[in-house]
Short mmCIF file of C-alpha atoms in Angstrom, two decimals:
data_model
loop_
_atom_site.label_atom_id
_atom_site.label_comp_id
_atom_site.label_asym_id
_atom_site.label_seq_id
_atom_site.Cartn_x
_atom_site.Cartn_y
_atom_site.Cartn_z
CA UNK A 279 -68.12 -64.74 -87.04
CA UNK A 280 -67.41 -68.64 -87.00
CA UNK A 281 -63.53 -69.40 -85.58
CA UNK A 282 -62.22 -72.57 -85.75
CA UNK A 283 -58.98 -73.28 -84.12
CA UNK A 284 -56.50 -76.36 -85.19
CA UNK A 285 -54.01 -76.96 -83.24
CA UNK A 286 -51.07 -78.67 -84.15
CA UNK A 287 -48.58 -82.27 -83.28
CA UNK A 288 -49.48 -83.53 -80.21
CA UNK A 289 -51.14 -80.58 -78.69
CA UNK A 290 -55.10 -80.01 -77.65
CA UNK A 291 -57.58 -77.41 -76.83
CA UNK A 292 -55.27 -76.01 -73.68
CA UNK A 293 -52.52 -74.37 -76.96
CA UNK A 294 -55.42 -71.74 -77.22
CA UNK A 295 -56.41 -71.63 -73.45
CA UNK A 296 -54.77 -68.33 -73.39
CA UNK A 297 -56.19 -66.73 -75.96
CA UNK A 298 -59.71 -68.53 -76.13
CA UNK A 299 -61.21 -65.51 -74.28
CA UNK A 300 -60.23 -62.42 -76.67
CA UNK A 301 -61.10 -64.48 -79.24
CA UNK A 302 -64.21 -65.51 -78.03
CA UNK A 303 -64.87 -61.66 -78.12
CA UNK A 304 -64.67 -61.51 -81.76
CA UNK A 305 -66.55 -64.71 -82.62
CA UNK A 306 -68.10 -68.03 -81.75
CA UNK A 307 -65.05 -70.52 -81.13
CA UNK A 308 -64.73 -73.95 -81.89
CA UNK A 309 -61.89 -76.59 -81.83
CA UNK A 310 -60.89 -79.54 -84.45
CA UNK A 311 -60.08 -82.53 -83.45
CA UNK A 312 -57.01 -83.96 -85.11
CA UNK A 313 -56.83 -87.28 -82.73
CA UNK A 314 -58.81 -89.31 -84.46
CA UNK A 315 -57.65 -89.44 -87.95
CA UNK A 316 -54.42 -90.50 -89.49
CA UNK A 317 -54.14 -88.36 -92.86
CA UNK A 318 -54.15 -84.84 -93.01
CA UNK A 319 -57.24 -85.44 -95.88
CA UNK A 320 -59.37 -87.42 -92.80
CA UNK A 321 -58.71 -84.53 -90.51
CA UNK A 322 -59.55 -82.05 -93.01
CA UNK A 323 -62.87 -83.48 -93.61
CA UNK A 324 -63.65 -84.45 -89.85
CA UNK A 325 -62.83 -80.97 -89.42
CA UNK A 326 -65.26 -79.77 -92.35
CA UNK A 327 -68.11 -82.05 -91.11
CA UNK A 328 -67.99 -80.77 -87.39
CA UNK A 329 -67.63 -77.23 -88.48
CA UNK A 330 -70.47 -74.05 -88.66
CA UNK A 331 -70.93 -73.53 -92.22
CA UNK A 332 -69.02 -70.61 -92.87
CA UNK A 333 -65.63 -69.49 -90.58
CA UNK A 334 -62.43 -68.26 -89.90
CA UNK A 335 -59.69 -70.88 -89.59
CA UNK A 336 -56.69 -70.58 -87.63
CA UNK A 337 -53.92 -73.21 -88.03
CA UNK A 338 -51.08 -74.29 -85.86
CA UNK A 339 -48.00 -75.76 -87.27
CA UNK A 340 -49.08 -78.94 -88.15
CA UNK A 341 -53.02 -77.52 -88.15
CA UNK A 342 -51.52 -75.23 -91.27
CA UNK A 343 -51.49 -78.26 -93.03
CA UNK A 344 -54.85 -79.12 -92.15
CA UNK A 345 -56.46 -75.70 -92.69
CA UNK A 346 -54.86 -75.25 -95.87
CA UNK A 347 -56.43 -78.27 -97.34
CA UNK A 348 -59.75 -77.51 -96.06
CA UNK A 349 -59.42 -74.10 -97.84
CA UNK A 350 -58.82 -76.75 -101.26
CA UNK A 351 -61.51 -78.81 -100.16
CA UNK A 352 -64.20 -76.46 -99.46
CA UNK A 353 -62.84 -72.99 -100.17
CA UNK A 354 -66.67 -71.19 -100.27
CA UNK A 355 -67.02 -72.15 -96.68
CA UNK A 356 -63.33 -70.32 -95.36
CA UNK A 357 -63.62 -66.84 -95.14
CA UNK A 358 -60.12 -66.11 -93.75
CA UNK A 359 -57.25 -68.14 -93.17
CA UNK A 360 -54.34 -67.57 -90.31
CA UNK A 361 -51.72 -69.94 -90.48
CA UNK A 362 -49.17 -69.65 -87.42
CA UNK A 363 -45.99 -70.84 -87.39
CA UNK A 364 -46.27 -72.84 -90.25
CA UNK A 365 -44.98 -74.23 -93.27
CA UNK A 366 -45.56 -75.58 -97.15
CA UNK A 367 -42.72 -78.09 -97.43
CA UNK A 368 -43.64 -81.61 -97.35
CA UNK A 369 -41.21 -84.23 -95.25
CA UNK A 370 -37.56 -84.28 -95.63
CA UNK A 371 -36.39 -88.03 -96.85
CA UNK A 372 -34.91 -88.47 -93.18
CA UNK A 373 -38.19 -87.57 -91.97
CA UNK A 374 -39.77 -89.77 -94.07
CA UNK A 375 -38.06 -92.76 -93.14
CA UNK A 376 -38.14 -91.28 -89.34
CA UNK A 377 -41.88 -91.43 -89.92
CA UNK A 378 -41.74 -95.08 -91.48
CA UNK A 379 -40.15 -96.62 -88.67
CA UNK A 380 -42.26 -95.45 -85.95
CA UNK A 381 -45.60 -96.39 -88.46
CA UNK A 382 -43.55 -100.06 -87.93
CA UNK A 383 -43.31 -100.11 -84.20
CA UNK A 384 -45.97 -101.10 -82.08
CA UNK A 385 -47.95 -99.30 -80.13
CA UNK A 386 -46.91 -99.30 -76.05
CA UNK A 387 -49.76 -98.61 -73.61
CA UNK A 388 -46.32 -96.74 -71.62
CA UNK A 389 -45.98 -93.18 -73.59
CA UNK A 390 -45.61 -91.05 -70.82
CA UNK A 391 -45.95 -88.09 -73.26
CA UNK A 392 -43.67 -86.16 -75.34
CA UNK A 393 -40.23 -85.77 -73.94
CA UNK A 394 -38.08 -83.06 -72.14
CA UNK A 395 -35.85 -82.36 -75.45
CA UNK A 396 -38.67 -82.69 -77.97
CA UNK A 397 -40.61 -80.01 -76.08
CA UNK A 398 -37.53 -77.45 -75.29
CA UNK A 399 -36.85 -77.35 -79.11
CA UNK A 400 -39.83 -76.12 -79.57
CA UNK A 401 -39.61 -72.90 -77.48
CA UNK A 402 -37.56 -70.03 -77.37
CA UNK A 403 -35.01 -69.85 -75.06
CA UNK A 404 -36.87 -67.04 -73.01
CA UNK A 405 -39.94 -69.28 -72.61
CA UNK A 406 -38.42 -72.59 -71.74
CA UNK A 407 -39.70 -73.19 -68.02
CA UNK A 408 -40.88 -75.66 -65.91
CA UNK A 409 -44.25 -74.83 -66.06
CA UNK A 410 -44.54 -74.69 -70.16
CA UNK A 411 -42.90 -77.69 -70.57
CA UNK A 412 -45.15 -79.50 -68.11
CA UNK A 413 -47.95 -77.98 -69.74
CA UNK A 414 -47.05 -79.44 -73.41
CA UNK A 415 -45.57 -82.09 -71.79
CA UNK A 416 -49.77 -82.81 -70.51
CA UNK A 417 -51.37 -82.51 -73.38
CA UNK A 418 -49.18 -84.96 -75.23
CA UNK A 419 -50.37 -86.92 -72.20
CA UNK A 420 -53.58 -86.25 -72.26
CA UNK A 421 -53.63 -87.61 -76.00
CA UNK A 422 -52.32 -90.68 -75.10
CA UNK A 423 -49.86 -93.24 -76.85
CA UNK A 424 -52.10 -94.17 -79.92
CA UNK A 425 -52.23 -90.55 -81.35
CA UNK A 426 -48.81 -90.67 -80.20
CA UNK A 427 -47.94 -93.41 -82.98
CA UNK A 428 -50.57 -92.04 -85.74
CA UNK A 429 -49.66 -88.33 -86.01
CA UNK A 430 -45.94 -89.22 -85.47
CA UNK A 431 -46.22 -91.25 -88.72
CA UNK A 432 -48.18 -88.76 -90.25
CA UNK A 433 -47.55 -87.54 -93.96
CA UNK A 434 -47.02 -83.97 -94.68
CA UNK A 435 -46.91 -83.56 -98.30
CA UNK A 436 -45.53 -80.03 -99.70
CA UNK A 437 -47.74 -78.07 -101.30
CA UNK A 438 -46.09 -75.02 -102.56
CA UNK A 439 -47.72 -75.69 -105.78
CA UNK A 440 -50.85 -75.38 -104.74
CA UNK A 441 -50.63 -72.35 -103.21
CA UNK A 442 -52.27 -69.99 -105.69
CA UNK A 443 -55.59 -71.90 -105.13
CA UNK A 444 -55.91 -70.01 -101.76
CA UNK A 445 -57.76 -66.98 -102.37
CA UNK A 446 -59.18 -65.86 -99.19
CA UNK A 447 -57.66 -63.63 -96.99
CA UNK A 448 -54.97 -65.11 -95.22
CA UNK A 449 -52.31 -63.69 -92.21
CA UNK A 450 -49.18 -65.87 -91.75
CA UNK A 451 -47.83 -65.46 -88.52
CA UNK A 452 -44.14 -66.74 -87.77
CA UNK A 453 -41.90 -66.69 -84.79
CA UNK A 454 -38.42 -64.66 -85.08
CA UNK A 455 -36.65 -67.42 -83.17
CA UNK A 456 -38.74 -70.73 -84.26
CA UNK A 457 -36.23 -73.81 -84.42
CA UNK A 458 -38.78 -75.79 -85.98
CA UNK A 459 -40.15 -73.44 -88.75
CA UNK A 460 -37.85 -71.08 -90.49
CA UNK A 461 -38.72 -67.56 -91.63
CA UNK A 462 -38.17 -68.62 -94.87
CA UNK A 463 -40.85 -71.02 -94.68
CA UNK A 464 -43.16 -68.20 -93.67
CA UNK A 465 -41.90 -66.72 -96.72
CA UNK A 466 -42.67 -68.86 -99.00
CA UNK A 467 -46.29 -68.94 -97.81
CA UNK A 468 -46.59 -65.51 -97.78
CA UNK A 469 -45.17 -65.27 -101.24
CA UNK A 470 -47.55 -68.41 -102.63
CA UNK A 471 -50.88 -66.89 -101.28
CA UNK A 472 -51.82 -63.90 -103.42
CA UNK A 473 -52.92 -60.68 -101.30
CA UNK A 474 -51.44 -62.28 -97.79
CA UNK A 475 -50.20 -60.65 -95.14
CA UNK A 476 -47.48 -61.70 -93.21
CA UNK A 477 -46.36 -60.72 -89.50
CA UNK A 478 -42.90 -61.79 -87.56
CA UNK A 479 -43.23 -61.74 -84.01
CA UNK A 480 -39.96 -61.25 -81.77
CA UNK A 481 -38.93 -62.79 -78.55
CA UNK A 482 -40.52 -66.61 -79.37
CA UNK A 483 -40.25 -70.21 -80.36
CA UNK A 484 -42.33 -72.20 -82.22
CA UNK A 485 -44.89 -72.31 -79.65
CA UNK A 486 -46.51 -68.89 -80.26
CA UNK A 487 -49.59 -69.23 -78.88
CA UNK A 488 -48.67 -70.40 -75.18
CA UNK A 489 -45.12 -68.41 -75.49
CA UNK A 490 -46.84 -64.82 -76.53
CA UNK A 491 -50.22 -65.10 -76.16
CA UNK A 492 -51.03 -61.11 -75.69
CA UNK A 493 -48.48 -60.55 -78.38
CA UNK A 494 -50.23 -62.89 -81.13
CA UNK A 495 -53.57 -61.66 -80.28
CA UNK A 496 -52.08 -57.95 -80.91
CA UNK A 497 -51.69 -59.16 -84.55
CA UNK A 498 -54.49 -61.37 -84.95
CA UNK A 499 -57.64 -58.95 -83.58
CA UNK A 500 -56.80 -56.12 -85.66
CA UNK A 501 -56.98 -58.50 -88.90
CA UNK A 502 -59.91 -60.40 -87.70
CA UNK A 503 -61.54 -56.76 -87.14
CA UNK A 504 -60.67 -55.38 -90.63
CA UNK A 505 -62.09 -58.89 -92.05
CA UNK A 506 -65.63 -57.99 -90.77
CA UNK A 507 -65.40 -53.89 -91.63
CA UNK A 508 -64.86 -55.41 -95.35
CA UNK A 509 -67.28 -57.89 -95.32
CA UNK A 510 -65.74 -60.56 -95.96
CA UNK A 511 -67.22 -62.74 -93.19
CA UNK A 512 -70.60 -61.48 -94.56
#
């Protein structure tokens, strides 16, 4: 089994650091690379071109996005879909024009990285410590200013519509206490992708993966395991 993991605004390769190695166990792991591109269609089909040519995709927040149209673009080449923490609503008017006005500013060679109350919003309260927020805090870093600018301004088109074109089989994972994503947004994934499953997990913010690492991979290995007993990775 193929994995490819997406990870989602602002973050790299380190979101899935603690997970990497149970994963690993199931399948051959490899990581897209949303830094380049500036549409969620570009990184869908960077994404596609770097990618084995069958796998498992597994989508962060903003990665949803991305996975899910990969799934549209080439859906005989997805053989299961996780989408964590997610959602199918496309930008808010005051995000759009949020979105609009940093597309206007210019880029500063000063980003120093996300900042203090950007990060804690996106963790629960019982996960908000110094040493996860300097870890987000470094990625953002590590990414620098001009991804910074492009996936700040990125577009994120709903596509609740277009659910029903997803027919793989797909686990959407949400966090109970998520400030960013809303149960309900989970929800409505769940209830737009026919034959999903769906799984809350307790005690976490948006940041799942670095929050509850050992309690995401107790609901993702099971469902990885059932999808090679039926064959669907086959």
């Amino acid at each position: 089994m193929n994995i490819v993991l997406v990870p989602g605004y602002m973050l790299d390769d380190d979101l899935w650091a603690d997970v990497a190695e149970d994963l690993a166990q199931v399948g051959s792991l490899s990581h897209a690379d949303l830094s380049r591109d500036a549409t969620i269609e570009c990184m869908a089909q960077r994404l596609l071109k770097d990618a084995p040519e069958q796998f498992v995709l597994i989508g962060f927040s903003m990665g949803g996005y991305v996975a899910r149209e990969v799934v549209r673009l080439a859906p005989t080449r997805v053989m299961g879909l996780i989408l964590i923490a997610t959602s199918s609503r496309g930008d808010t008017e005051i995000q759009a024009q949020r979105k609009a006005t940093v597309a206007r500013t210019p880029s500063s060679s000063k980003f120093g990285g996300l900042s203090r109350g950007a990060i804690m919003s996106s963790l629960g309260s019982a996960h908000a410590n110094e040493l996860l927020i300097a870890r987000i805090r470094a990625m953002s870093v590590r990414l620098g200013g001009d991804v910074f600018m492009r996936q700040s301004s990125l577009v994120r088109r709903g596509d609740a519509d277009q659910l029903g074109s997803i027919h793989c089989p797909t686990l959407v994972i949400a966090a109970a206490d998520d400030r960013l994503r809303s149960l309900d947004e989970a929800m409505e994934l769940h209830a737009g992708i026919s034959g999903s499953q769906l799984a809350v997990i307790p005690g976490t913010g948006h940041m799942i993966p670095l929050e509850v690492p050992g309690e995401l991979l107790d609901v993702i290995r099971p469902w990885l395991s059932n999808l090679v007993a039926t064959g669907a990775t086959s």
